[in-house]
Structure formats: C-alpha cells, structure tokens
Short mmCIF file of C-alpha atoms in Angstrom, two decimals:
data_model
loop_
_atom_site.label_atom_id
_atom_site.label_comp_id
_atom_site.label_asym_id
_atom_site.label_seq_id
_atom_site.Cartn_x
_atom_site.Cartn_y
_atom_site.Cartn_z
CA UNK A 1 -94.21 -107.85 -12.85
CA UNK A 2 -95.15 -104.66 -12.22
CA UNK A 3 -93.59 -104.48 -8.46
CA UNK A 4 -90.48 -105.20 -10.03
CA UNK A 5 -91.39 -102.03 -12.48
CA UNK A 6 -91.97 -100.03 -10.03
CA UNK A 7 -89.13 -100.62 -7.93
CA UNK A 8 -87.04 -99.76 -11.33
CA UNK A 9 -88.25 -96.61 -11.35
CA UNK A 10 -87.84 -95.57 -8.01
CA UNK A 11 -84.24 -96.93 -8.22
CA UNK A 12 -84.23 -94.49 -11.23
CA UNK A 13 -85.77 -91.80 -9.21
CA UNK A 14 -82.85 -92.71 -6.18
CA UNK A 15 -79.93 -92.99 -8.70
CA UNK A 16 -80.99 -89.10 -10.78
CA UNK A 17 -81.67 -88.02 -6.74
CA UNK A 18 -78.21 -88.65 -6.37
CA UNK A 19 -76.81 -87.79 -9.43
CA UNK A 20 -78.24 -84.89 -9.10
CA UNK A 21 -77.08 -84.07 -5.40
CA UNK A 22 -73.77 -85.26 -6.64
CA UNK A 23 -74.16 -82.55 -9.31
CA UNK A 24 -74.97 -79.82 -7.39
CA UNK A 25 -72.27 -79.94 -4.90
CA UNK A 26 -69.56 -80.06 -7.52
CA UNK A 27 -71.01 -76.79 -9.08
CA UNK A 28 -70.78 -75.32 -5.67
CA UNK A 29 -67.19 -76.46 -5.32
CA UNK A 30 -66.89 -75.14 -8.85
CA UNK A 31 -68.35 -71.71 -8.09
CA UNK A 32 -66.58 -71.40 -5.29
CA UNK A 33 -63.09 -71.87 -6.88
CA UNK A 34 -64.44 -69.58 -9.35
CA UNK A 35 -64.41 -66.88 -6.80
CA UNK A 36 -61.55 -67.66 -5.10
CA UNK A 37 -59.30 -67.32 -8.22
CA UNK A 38 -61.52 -63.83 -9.03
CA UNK A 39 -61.08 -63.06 -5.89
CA UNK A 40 -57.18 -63.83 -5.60
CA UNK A 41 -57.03 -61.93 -9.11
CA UNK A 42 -58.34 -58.92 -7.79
CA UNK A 43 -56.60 -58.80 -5.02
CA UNK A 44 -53.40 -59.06 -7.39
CA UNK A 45 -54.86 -56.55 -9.84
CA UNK A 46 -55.15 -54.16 -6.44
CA UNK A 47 -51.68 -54.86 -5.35
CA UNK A 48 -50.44 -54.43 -9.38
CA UNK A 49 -52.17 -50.88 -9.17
CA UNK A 50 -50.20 -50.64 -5.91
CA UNK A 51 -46.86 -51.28 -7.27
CA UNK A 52 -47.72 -49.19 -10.62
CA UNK A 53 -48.90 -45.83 -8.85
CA UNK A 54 -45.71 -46.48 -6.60
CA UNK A 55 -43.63 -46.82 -9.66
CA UNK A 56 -45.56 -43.93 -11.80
CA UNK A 57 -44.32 -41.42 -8.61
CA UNK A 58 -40.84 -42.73 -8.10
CA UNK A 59 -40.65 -42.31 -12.26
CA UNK A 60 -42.38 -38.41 -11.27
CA UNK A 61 -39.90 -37.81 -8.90
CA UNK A 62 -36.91 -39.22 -10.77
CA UNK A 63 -38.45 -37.00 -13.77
CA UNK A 64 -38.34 -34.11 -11.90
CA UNK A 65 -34.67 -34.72 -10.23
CA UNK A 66 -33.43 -35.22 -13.32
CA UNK A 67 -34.71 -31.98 -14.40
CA UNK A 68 -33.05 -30.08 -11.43
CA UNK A 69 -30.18 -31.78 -11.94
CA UNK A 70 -30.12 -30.89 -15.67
CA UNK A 71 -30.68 -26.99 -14.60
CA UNK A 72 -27.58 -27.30 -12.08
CA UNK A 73 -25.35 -28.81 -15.13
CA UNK A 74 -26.48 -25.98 -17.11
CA UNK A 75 -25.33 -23.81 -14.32
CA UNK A 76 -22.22 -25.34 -13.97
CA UNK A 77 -21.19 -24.69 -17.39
CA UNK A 78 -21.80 -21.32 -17.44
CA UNK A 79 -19.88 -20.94 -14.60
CA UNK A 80 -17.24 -23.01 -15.28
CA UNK A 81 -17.72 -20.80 -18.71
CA UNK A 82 -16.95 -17.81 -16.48
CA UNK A 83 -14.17 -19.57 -14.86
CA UNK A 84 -12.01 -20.54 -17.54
CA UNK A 85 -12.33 -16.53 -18.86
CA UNK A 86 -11.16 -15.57 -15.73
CA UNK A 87 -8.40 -18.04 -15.42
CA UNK A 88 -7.28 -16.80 -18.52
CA UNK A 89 -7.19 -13.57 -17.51
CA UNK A 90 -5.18 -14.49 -14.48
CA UNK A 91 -3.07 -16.06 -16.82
CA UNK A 92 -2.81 -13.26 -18.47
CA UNK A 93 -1.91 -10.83 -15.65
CA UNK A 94 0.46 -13.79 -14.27
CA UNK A 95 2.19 -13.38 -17.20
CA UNK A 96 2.39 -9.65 -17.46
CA UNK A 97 4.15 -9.71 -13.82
CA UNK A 98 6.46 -12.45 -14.11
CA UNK A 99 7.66 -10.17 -17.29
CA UNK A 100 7.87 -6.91 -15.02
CA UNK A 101 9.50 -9.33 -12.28
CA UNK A 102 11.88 -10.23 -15.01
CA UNK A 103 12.45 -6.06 -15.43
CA UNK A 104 12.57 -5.36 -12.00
CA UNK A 105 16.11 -6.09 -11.64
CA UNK A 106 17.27 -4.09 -14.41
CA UNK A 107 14.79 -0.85 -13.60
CA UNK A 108 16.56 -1.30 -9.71
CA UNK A 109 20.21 -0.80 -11.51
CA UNK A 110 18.72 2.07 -13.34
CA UNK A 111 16.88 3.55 -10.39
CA UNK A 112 19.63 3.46 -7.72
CA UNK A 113 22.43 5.81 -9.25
CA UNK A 114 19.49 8.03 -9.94
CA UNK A 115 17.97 8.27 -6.77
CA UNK A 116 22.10 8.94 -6.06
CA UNK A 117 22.00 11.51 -8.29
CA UNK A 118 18.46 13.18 -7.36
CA UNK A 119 20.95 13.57 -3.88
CA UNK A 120 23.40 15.08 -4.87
CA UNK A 121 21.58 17.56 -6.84
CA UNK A 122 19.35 18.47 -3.76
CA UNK A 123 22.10 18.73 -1.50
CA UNK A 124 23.59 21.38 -3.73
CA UNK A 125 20.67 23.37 -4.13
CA UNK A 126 20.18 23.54 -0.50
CA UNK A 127 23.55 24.68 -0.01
CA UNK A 128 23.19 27.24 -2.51
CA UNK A 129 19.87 28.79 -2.01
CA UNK A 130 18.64 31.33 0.35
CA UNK A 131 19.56 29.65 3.63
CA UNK A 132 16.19 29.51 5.80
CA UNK A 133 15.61 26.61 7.90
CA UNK A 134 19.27 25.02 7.05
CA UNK A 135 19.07 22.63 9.71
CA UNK A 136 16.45 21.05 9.12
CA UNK A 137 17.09 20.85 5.37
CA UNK A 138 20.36 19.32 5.42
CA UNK A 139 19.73 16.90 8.03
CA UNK A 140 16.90 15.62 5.83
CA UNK A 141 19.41 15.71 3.22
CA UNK A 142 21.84 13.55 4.97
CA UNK A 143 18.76 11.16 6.12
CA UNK A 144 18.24 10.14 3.13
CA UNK A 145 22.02 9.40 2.21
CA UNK A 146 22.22 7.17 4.97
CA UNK A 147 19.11 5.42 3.89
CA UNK A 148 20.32 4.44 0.53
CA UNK A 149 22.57 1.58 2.34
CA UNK A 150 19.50 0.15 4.12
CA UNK A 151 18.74 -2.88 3.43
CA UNK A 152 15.02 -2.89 4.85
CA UNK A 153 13.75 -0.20 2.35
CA UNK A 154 13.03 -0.93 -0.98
CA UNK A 155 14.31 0.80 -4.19
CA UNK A 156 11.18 1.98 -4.53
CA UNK A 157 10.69 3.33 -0.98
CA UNK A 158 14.13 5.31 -1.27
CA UNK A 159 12.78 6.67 -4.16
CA UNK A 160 9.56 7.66 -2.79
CA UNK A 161 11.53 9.50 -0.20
CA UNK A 162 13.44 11.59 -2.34
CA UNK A 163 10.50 12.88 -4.42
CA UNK A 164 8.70 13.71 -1.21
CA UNK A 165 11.83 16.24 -0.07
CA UNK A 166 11.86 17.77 -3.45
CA UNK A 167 8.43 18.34 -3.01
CA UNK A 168 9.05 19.78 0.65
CA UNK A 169 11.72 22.45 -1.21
CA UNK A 170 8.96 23.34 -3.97
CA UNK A 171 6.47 23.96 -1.20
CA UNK A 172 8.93 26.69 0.41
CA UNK A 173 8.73 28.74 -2.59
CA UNK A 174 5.35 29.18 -2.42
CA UNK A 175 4.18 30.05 1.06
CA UNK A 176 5.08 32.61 3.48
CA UNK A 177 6.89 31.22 6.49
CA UNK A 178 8.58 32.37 10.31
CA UNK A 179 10.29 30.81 12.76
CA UNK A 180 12.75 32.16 15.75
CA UNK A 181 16.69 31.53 15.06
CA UNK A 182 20.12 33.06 16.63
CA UNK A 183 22.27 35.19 14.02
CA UNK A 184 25.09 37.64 14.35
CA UNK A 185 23.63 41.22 14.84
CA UNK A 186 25.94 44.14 14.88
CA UNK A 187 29.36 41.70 15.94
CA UNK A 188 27.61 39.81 18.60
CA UNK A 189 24.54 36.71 19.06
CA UNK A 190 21.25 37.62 18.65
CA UNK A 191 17.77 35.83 19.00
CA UNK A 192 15.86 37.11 15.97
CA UNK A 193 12.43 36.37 13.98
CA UNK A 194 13.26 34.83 10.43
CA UNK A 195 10.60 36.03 8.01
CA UNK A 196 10.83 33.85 4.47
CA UNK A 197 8.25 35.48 1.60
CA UNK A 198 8.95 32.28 -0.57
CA UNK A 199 12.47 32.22 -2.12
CA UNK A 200 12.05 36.00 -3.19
CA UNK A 201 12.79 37.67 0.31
CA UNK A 202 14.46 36.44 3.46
CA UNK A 203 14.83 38.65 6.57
CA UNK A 204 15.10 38.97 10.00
CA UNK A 205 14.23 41.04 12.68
CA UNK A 206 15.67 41.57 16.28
CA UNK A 207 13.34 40.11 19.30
CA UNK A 208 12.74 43.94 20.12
CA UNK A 209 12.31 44.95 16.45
CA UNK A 210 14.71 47.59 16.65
CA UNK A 211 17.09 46.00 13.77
CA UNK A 212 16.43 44.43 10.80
CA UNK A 213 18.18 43.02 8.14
CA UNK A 214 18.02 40.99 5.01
CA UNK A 215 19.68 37.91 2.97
CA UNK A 216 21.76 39.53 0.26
CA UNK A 217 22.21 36.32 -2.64
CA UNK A 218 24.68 37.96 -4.36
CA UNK A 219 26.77 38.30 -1.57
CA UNK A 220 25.68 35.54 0.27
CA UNK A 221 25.60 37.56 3.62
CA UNK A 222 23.07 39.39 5.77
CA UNK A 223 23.32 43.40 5.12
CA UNK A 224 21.22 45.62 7.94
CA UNK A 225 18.55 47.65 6.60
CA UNK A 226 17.15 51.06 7.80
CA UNK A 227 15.17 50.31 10.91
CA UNK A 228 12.63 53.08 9.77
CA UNK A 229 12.17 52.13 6.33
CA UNK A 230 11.17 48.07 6.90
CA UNK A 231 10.65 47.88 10.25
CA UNK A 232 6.70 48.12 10.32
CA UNK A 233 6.73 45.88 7.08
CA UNK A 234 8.62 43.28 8.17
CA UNK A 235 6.86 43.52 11.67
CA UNK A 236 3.33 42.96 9.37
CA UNK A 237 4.87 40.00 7.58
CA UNK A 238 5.78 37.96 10.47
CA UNK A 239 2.17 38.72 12.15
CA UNK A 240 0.90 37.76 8.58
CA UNK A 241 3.19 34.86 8.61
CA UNK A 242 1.88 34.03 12.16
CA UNK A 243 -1.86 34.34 11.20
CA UNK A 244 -2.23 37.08 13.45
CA UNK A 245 -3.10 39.66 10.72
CA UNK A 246 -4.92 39.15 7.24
CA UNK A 247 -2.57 39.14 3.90
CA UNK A 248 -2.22 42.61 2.95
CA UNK A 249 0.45 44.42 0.71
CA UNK A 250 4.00 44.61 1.89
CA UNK A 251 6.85 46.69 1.04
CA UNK A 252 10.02 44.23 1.45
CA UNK A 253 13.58 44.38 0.13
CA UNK A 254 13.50 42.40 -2.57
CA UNK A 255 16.67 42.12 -4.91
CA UNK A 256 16.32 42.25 -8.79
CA UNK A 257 16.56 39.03 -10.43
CA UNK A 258 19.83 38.68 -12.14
CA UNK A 259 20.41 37.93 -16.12
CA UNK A 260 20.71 34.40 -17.20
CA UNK A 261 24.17 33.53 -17.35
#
C-alpha cells in the first residue's frame, strides 16, 4: 500500500515537473513575442518620427515658399498698379497725337502758301535794301524757291529753312562786316574793299585806298566821297571789320533817316 503511495506522489512530483517546464517555456515564448511586437513598435514609432520631422520641414519649407511667393504677388500688383497708370498715360498721349495727326494735314495747307509768302517777302527786301553781299543773298533766296517743290523735305523742314535766312538778314544789321568785290570806279572796273556798318552805312574803298565812295538809298547808286575827308575812317573800319584794330569811334557817311511815309 504504501509503494503504490509513494509512486503516486512521485508521479505527482513528474507530472507538476513537467507542467511546470511546460509552463516556463511558454512564458519565454510569451516574453519573447512581447518584445518582438515592442520592439517592431518602436521601430515603427522611430520610422513615424521619421516621416513626421520629414513632413514638419517640407510643411516649413512650403510655409516659407508660400510666403515668398505671397511677397512677389504683392509685387506684382504694385507693378502691374504702375503699369496700368502708365498705359493710361500712353493712352493718353496716343490719343493726343492721333488728334494732331488728324491736324497735320490741315496746318500743312496753312503752312505752305505761307512759307510762299515768307518768300516772296524776303526776296523783295533783299532787292530793296542796301545791296551788300547780293550774291549770296539772292541765291539763297532762290534755294529755297526751288526747295518748296521737293518732295524729300518736309513742310516743316522748308519752314525751318526760311526762318533760318530771315534770321541770317537780321544778323547783318547788327554786326560790322568786309569782304573784297569788283564795282564801277570813275567809268571803269575796279577791285574794291566793301565795308557794311550794319544796314546804316555801306561803302567801299579802292584796293589802293585812294577813292572811296558810298551807297546812296535814296538814289540807289554809289556817289564818290572826298578821299581826304573818309579815307582814314573808312580805312579804320575795314581793319576794325578785319579784327586787325580794336572798335573805336568812326566818322562815316551816314544818310539821315527819312520820314515815315
């Protein structure tokens, strides 16, 4: 009886052995799995923080693009502000020349028998003045005559031109001026000095300065003068005229201006 006790127990002892082997390996397994999945989670939880500090500096840098960009739209309307003032301006001026454009045409038909009659009047006043440097005054004269039927100058050019000559004539009045020409002296050719004091006096003087004479307006002729009276003055004018002496006071026949008619 008490073998068979015995052995009980120790079959008891055997089977909580085992049980408790048995035990002991599953917790391992247990633990183990444990730390796999804390592991594994970890690992994810690393590779989340991965992916979020990616995504937190792509957001940064979006953020700040998206500021810059803002700044450059803010930019762009002010200048395209600025852009649609000047447009309008250009409008503006557009419109200002397409009405002189529209004008042009009729100032051109005013302009032209103007200009025609600017001509005329100069060409009489050169042929009716004191007669220094003729030539070259009615050849200009007749320059601009045959410029009017050009083509390749403008109304405006042709204008120009004629200003600019009476502005040559106004100029003669006030300076005093010489140059060498060929006049009849005393029935026969003779190379002379031409002394012009403005439009006031007009003279000439023989190569030798022995004769002298002056432009008489009234008469529209040269009359001699005494040799001894004007000689040395008209000799000092031409030097003057020449820049060979310093301006000084001259004695020169000078008619008397004639009443208004």
């Amino acid at each position: 009886m008490k073998k068979q006790r015995i052995k009980a127990v120790a079959l008891t002892t055997v089977l909580s052995a085992g049980a408790l082997l048995v035990g002991t390996a599953h917790a391992d397994k247990t633990l183990d799995a444990i730390m796999q999945v804390g592991q594994a989670k970890t690992t994810a939880g690393v590779q989340s923080q991965k992916k979020i500090d990616k995504l937190a500096e792509e957001t940064s840098d979006l953020l700040q693009k998206y500021k810059t960009v803002n700044k450059e739209i803010d930019g762009l309307r002010v200048y395209n502000s600025q852009l649609e003032k000047q447009l309008a301006s250009q409008l503006k001026v557009l419109e200002d020349l397409n009405t002189s454009i529209d004008q042009v045409t009729v100032i051109e038909r005013q302009i032209q028998p103007l200009i025609l009659r600017m001509l005329e009047g100069l060409e009489q006043f050169v042929n009716l003045d004191v007669p220094f440097h003729m030539e070259e005054r009615l050849k200009r004269v007749e320059t601009l005559r045959d410029n009017q039927d050009r083509a390749d100058i403008s109304v405006a050019e042709k204008f120009r031109q004629v200003l600019e000559a009476y502005n040559i004539e106004a100029e003669y009045g006030r300076k005093i001026d010489t140059y060498v020409d060929t006049l009849e002296v005393g029935g026969q050719e003779r190379q002379v000095n031409i002394l012009a004091v403005g439009r006031i006096a007009l003279m000439y003087q023989t190569t030798d300065t022995k004769l002298s004479g002056a432009w008489d307006q009234r008469q529209r002729a040269w009359v001699e003068l005494d040799a001894g009276a004007y000689r040395a003055a008209i000799l000092k004018g031409i030097r003057i005229a020449k820049k060979q002496a310093s301006i000084d006071v001259m004695e020169l026949p000078i008619l008397a201006p004639e009443a208004a008619q």
